[in-house]
PDB file of C-alpha atoms in Angstrom:
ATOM      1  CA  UNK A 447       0.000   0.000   0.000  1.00 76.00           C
ATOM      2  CA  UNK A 448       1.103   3.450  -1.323  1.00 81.00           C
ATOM      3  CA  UNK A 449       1.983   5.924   1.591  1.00 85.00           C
ATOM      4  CA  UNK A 450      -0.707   8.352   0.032  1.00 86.00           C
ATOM      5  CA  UNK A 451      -3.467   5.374   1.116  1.00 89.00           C
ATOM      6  CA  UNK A 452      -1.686   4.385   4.164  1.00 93.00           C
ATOM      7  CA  UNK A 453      -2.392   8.494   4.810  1.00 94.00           C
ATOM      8  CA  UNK A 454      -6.232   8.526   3.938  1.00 93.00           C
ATOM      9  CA  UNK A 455      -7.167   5.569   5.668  1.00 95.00           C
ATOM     10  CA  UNK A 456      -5.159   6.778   8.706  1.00 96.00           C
ATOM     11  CA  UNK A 457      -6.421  10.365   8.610  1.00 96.00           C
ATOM     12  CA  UNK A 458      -9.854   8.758   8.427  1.00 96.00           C
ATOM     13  CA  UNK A 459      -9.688   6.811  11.460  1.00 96.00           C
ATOM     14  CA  UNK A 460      -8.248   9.807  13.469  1.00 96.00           C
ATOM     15  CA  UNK A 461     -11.353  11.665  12.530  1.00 95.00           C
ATOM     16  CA  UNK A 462     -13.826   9.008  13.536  1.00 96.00           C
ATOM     17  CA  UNK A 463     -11.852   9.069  16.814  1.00 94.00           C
ATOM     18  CA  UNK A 464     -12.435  13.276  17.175  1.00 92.00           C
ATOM     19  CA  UNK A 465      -8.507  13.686  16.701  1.00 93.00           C
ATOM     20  CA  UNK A 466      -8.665  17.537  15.761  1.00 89.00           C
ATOM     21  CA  UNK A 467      -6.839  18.283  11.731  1.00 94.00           C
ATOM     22  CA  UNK A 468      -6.316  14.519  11.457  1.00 95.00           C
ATOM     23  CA  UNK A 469      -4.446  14.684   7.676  1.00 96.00           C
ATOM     24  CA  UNK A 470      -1.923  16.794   8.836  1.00 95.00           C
ATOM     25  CA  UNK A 471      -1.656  14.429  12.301  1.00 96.00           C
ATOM     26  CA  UNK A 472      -1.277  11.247  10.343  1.00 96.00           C
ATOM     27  CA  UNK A 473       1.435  13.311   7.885  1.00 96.00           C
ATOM     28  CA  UNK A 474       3.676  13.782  11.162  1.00 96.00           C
ATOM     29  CA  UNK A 475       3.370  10.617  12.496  1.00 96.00           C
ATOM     30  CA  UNK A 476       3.842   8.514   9.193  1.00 96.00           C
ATOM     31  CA  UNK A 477       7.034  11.352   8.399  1.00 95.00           C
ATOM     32  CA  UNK A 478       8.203  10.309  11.929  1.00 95.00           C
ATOM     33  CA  UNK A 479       7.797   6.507  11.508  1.00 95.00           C
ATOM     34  CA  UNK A 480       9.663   6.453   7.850  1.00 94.00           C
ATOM     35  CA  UNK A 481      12.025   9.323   8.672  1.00 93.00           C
ATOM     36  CA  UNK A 482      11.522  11.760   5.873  1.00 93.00           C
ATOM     37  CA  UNK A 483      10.078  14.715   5.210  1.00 92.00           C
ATOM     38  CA  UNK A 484       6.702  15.958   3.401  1.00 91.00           C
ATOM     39  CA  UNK A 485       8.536  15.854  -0.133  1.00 92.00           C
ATOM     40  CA  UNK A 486      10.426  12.640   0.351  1.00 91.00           C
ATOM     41  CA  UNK A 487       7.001  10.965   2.163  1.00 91.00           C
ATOM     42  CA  UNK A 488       4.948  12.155  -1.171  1.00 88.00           C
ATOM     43  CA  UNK A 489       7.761  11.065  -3.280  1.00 87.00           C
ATOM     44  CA  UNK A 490       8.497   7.387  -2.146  1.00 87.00           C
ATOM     45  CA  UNK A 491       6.860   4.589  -3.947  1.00 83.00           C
ATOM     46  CA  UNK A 492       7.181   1.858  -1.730  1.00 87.00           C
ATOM     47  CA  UNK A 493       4.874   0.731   0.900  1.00 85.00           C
ATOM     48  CA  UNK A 494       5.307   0.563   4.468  1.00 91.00           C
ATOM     49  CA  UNK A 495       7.332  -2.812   5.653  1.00 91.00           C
ATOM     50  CA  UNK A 496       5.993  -4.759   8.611  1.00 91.00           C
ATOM     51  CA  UNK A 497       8.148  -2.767  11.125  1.00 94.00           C
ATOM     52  CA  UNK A 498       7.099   0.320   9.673  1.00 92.00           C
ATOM     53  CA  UNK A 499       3.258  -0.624   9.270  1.00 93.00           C
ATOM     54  CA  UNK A 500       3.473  -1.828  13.208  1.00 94.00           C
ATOM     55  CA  UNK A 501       5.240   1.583  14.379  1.00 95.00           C
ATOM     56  CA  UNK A 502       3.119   3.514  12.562  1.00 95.00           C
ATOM     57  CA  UNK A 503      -0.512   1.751  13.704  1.00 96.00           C
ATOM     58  CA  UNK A 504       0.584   2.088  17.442  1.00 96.00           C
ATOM     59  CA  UNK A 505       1.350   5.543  16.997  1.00 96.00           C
ATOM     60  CA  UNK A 506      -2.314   6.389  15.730  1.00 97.00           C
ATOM     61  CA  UNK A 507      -3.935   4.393  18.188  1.00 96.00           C
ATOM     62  CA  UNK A 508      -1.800   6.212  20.939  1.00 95.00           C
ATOM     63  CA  UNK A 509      -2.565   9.683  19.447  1.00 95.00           C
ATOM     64  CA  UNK A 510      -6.331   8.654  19.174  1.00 95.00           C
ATOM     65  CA  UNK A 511      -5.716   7.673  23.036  1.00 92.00           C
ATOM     66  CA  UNK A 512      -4.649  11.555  23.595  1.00 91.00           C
ATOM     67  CA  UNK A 513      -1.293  10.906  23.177  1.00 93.00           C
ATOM     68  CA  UNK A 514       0.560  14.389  22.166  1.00 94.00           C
ATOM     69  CA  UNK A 515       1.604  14.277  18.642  1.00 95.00           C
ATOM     70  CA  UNK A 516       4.902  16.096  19.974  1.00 95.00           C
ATOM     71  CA  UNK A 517       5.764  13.120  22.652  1.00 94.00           C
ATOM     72  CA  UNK A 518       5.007  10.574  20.077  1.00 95.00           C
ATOM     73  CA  UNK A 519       7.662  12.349  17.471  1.00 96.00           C
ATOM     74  CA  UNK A 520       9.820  13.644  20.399  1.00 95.00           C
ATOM     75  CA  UNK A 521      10.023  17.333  18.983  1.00 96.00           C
ATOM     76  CA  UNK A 522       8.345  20.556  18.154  1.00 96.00           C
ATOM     77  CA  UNK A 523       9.226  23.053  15.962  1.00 95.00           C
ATOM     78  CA  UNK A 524       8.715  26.616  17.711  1.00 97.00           C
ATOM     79  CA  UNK A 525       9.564  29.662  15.640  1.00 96.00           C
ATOM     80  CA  UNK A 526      13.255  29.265  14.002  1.00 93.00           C
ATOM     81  CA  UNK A 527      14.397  26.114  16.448  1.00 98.00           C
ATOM     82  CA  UNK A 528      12.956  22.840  16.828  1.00 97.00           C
ATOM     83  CA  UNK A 529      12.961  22.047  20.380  1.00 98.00           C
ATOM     84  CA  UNK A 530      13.327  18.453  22.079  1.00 97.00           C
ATOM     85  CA  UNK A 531       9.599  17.175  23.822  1.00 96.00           C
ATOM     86  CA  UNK A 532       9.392  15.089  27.034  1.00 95.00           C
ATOM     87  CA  UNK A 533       6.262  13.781  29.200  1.00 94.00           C
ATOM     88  CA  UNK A 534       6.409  15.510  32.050  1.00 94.00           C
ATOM     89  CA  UNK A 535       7.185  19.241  30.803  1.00 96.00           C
ATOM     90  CA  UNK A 536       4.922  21.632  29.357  1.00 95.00           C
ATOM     91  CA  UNK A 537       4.710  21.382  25.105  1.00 95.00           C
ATOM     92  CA  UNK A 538       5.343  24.893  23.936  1.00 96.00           C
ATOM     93  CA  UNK A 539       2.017  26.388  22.085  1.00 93.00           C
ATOM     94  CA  UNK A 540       1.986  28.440  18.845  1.00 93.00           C
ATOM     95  CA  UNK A 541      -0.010  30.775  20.254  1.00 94.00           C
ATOM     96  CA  UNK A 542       3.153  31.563  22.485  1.00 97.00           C
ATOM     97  CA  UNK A 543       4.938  32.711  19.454  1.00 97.00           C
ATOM     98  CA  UNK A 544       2.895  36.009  19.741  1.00 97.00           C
ATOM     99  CA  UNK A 545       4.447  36.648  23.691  1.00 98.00           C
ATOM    100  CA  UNK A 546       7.894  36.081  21.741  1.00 98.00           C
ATOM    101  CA  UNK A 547       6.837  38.971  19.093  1.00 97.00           C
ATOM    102  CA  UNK A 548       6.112  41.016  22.302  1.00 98.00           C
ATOM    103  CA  UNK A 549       9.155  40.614  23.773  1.00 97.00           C
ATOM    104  CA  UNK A 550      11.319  41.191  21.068  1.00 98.00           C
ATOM    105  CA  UNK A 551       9.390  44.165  20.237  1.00 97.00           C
ATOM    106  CA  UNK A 552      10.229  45.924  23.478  1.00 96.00           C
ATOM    107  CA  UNK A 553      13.816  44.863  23.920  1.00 96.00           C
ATOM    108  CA  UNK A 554      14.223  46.680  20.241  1.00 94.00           C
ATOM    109  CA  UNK A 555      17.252  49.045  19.901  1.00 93.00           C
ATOM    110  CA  UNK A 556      18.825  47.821  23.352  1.00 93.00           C
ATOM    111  CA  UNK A 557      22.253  47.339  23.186  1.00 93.00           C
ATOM    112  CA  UNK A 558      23.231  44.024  24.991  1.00 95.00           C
ATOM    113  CA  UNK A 559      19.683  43.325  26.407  1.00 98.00           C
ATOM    114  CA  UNK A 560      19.210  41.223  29.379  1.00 98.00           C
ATOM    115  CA  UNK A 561      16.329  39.097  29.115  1.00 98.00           C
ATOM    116  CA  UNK A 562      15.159  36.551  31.864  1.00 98.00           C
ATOM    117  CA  UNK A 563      12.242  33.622  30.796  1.00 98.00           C
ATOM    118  CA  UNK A 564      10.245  32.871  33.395  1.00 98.00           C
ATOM    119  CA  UNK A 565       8.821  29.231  34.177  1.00 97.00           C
ATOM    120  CA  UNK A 566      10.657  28.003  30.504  1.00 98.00           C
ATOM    121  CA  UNK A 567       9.657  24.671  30.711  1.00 97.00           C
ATOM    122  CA  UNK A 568      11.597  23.406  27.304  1.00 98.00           C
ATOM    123  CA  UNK A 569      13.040  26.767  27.110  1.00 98.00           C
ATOM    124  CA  UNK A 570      11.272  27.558  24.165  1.00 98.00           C
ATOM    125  CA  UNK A 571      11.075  31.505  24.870  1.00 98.00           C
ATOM    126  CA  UNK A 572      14.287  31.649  26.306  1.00 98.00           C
ATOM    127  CA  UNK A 573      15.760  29.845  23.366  1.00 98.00           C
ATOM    128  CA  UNK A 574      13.972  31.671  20.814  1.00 98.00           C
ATOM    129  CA  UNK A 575      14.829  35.218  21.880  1.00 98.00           C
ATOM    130  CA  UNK A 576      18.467  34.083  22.178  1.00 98.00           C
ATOM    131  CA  UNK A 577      18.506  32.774  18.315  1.00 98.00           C
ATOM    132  CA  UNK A 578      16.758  35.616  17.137  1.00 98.00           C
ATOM    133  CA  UNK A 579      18.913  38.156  19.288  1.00 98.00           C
ATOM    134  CA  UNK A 580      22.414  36.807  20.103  1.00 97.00           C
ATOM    135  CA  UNK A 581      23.731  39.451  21.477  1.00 97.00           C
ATOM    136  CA  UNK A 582      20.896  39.096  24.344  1.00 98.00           C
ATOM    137  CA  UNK A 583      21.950  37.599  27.681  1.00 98.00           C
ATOM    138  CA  UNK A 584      19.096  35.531  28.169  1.00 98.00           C
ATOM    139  CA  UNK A 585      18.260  33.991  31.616  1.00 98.00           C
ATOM    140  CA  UNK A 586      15.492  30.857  31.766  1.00 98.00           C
ATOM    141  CA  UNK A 587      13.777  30.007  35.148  1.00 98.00           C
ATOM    142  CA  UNK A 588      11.953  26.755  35.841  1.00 98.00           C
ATOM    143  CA  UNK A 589      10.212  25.372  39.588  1.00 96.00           C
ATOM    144  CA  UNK A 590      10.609  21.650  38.023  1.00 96.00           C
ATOM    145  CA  UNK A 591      13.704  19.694  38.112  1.00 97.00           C
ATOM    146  CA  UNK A 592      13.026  17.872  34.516  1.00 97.00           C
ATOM    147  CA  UNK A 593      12.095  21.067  32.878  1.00 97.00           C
ATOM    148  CA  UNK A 594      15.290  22.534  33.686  1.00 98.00           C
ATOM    149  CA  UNK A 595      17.306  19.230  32.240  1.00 98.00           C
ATOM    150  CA  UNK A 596      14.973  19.475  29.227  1.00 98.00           C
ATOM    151  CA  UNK A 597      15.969  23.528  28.855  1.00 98.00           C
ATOM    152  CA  UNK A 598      19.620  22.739  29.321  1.00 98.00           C
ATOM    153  CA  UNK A 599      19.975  20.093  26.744  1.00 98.00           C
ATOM    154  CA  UNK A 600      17.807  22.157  24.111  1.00 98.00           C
ATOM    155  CA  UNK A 601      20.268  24.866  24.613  1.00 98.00           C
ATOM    156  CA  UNK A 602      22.945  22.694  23.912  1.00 98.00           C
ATOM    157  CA  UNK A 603      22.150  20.858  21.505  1.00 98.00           C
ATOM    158  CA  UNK A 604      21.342  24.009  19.598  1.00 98.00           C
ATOM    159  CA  UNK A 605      24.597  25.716  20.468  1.00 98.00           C
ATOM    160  CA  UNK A 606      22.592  28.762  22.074  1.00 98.00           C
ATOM    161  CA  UNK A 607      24.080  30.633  25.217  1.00 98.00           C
ATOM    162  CA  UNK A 608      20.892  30.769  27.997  1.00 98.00           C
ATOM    163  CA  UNK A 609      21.452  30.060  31.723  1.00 98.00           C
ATOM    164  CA  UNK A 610      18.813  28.211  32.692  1.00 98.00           C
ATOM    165  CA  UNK A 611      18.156  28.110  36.774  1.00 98.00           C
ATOM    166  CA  UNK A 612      16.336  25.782  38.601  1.00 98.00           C
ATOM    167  CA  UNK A 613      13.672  27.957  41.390  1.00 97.00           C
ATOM    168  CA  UNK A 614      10.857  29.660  41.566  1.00 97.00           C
ATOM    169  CA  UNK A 615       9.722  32.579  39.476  1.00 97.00           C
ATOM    170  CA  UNK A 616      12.582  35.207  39.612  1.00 98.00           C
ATOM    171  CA  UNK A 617      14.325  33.689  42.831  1.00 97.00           C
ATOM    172  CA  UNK A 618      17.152  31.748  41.400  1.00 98.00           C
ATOM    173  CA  UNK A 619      18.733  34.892  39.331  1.00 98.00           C
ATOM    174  CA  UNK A 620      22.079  35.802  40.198  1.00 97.00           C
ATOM    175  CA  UNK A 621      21.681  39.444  42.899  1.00 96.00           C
ATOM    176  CA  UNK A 622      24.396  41.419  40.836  1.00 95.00           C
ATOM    177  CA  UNK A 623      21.200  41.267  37.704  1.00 96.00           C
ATOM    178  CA  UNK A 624      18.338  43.086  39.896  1.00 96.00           C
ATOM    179  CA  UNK A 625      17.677  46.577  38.217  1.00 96.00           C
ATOM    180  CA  UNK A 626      19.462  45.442  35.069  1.00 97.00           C
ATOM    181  CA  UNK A 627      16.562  43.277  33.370  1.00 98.00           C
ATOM    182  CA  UNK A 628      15.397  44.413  30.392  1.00 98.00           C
ATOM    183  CA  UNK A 629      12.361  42.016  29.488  1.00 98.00           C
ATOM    184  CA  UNK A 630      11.370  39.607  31.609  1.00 98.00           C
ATOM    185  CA  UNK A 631       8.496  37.363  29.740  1.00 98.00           C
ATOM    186  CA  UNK A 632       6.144  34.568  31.062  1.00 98.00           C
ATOM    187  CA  UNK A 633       3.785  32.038  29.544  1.00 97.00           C
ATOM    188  CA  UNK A 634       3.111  31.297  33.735  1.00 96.00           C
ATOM    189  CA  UNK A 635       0.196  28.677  34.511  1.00 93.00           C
ATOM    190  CA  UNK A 636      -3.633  30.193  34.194  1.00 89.00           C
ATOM    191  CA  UNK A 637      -5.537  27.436  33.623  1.00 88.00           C
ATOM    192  CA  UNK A 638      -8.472  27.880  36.367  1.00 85.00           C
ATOM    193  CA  UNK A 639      -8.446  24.031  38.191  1.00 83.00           C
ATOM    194  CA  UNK A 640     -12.229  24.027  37.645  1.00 87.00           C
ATOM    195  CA  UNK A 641     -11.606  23.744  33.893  1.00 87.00           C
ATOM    196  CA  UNK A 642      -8.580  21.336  33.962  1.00 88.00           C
ATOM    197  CA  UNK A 643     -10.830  18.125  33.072  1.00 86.00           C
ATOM    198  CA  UNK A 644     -12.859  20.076  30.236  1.00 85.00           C
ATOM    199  CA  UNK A 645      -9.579  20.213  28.448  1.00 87.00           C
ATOM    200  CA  UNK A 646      -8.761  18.083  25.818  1.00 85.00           C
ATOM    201  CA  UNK A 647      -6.709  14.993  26.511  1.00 83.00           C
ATOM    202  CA  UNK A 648      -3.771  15.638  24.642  1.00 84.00           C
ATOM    203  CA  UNK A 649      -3.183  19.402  26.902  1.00 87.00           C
ATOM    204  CA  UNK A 650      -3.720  17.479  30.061  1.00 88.00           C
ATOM    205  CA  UNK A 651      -0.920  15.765  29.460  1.00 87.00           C
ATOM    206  CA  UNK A 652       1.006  18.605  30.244  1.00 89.00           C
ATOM    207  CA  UNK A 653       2.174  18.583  33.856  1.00 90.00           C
ATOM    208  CA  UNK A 654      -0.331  20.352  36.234  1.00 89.00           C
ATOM    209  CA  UNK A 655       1.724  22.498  37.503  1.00 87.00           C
ATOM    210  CA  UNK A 656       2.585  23.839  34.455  1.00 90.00           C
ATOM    211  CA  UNK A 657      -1.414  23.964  33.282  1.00 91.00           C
ATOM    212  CA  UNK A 658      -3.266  25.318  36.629  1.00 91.00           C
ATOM    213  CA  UNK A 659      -2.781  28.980  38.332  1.00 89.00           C
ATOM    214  CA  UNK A 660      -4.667  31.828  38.784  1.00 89.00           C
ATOM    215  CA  UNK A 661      -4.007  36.302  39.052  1.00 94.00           C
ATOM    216  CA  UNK A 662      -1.853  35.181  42.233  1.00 94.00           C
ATOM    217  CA  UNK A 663       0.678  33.968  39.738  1.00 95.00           C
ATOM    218  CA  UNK A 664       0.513  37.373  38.287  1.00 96.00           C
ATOM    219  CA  UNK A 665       0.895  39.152  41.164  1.00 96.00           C
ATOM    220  CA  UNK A 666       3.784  37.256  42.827  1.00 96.00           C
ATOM    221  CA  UNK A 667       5.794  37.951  39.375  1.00 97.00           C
ATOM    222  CA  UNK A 668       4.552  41.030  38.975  1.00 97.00           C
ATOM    223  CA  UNK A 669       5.920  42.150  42.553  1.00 96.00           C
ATOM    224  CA  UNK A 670       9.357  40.193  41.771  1.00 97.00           C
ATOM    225  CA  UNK A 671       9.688  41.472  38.021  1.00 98.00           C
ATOM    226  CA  UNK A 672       9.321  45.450  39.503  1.00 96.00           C
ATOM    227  CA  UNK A 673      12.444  44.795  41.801  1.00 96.00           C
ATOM    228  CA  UNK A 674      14.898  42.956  39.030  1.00 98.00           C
ATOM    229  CA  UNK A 675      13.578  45.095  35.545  1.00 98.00           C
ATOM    230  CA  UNK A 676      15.727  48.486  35.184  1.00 97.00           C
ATOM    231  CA  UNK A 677      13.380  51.896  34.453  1.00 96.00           C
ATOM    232  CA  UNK A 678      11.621  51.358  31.843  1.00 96.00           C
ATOM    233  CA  UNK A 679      11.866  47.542  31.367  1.00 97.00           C
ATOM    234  CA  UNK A 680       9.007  45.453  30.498  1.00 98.00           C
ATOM    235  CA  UNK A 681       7.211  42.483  31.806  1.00 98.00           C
ATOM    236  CA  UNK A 682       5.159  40.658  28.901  1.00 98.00           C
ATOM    237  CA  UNK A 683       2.981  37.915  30.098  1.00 98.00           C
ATOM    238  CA  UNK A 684       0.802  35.293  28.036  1.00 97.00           C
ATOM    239  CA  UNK A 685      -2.948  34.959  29.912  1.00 96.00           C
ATOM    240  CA  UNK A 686      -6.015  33.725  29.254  1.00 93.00           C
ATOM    241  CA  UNK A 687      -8.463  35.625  27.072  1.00 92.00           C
ATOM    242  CA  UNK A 688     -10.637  35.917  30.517  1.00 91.00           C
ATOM    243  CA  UNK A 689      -8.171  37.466  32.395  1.00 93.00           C
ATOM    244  CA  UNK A 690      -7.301  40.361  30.746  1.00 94.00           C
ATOM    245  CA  UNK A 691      -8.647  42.964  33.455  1.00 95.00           C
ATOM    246  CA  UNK A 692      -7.660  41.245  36.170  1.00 95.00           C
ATOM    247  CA  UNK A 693      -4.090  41.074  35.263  1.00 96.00           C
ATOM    248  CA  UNK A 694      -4.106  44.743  34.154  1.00 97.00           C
ATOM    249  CA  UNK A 695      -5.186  45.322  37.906  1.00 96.00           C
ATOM    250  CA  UNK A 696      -2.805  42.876  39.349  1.00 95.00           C
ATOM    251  CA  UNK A 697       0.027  44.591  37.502  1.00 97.00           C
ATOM    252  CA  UNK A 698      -0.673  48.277  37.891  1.00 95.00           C
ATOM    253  CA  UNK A 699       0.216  48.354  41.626  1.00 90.00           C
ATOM    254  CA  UNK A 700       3.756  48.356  40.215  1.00 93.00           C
ATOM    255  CA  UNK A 701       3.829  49.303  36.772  1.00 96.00           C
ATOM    256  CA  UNK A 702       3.777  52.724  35.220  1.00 89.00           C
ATOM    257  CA  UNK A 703       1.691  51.745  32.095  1.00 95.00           C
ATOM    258  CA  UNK A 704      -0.050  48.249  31.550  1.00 97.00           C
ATOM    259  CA  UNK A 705      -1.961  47.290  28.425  1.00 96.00           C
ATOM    260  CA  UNK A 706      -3.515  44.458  26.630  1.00 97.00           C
ATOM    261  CA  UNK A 707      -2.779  42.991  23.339  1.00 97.00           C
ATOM    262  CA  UNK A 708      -4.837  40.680  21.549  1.00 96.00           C
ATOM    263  CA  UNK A 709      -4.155  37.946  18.998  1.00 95.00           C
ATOM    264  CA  UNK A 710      -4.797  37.110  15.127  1.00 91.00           C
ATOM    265  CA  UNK A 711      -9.039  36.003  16.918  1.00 93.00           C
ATOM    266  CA  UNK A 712      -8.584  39.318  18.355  1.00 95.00           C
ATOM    267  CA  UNK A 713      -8.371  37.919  21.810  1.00 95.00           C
ATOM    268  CA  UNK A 714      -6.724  39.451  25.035  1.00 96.00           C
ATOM    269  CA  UNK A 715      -3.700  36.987  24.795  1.00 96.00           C
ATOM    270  CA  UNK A 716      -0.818  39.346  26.038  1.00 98.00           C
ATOM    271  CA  UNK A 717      -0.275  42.036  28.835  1.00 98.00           C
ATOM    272  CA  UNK A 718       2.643  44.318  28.315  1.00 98.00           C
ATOM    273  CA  UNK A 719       4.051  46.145  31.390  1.00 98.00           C
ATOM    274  CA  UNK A 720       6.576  49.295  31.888  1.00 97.00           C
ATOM    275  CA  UNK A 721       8.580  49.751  34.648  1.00 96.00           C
ATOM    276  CA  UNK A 722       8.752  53.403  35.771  1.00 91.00           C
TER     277      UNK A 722
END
């Protein structure tokens, strides 16, 4: 069987089994399996062997069983760097790309900014400012032990410069950095725990603690991020579209000027923050 059937009567079964844009899940996987890419999958004329056939049918079952597609191919491409996956630490969202437009926005003209990442998980933020701005000294932060491993070895396997600490929020950073910040940027956890079990399998198999928080979050980083970012530095946050005012609240305490930005659905997605 041609890979072009093996792909229809995959992408078919995903979709009886409410897998959301199943051709393009059963692309990935079968690329994965046969280890090619879109071009060279199109291209090849010869079915799938037994091994192949066998890797390839547990891997839709598993994604069908809410399996993420990214810990079933082990990576995930996030702007210009394709970052390394594990179960057990948060799987960077698209939707995060946006936060890293923020951020790279307001660190602009600086000369030698100092960025710091905040709760990095696979140090996708970290590691994307850092290959789109090398001359930034970029810090990561992470409360979980295996996120920090996973951060490390991204970095270095990608040959990009970020110190990532192990602690919580802004606590690990180095005293000599506090008023020298220039961005510090968080996709933090603000999933409410009352809507954890509504959401879909695959995004609960993120780590809880990277999924579930609340405007506390907010606050506590909010209060830490005044005392490390220099006048006029800038806290950019990812939230949920629901907590757009809150945060703006949250955050003015401290903050000179606080605003929302939305994304491409014209949702509140980011809150940008300026440091008097």
């Amino acid at each position: 069987m041609r890979p072009a059937e093996v792909l229809r009567r995959a992408s078919a079964y995903l979709d009886r089994h409410g897998v959301q844009s199943p051709d393009a899940t059963a692309e990935i996987l079968l690329m994965h399996v046969l280890a090619t890419d879109r071009a060279g999958l199109y291209a090849r004329s010869a079915g799938l062997d037994t091994r192949e056939a066998r890797m390839f049918g547990r891997a839709i079952c598993q994604r069908c069983a809410g399996t993420p597609v990214q810990h079933l191919t082990g990576d995930e491409r996030f702007r210009g760097i394709t970052l390394e996956v594990r179960p057990g630490v948060f799987v960077p969202r698209p939707e995060t790309e946006l936060l890293v437009d923020h951020a790279l926005s307001e660190v602009g003209d600086r000369e030698d900014p100092v960025v710091v990442d905040v709760g990095t998980g696979t140090g996708a933020i970290a590691l994307a400012v850092k290959d789109e701005r090398p001359d930034a000294t970029v810090f990561a932060t992470d409360l979980s032990a295996e996120a920090v491993e996973l951060a490390r070895a991204n970095a270095a396997r990608l040959g990009l410069d970020v110190t990532v600490l192990e602690g919580d929020l802004l606590e690990p950073l180095p005293v000599d950095l506090r008023g020298w910040v220039d961005v510090v940027v968080s996709n933090p956890p603000y999933v409410p725990a009352e809507d954890l079990e509504d959401l879909p399998a695959e995004v609960r198999a993120d780590p809880v603690l990277a999924l579930v928080g609340g405007i506390d979050v907010y606050e506590r980083l909010g209060a830490q991020a005044s005392r490390w970012l220099r006048a006029g530095g800038v806290l950019a946050v990812e939230i949920d579209a629901r907590l757009g005012d809150p945060v703006v609240r949250a955050l003015s305490t401290a903050f000179a000027e606080v605003r929302v930005e939305r994304d491409l659905t014209g949702r509140d997605r980011v809150v940008l923050a300026l440091a008097p």
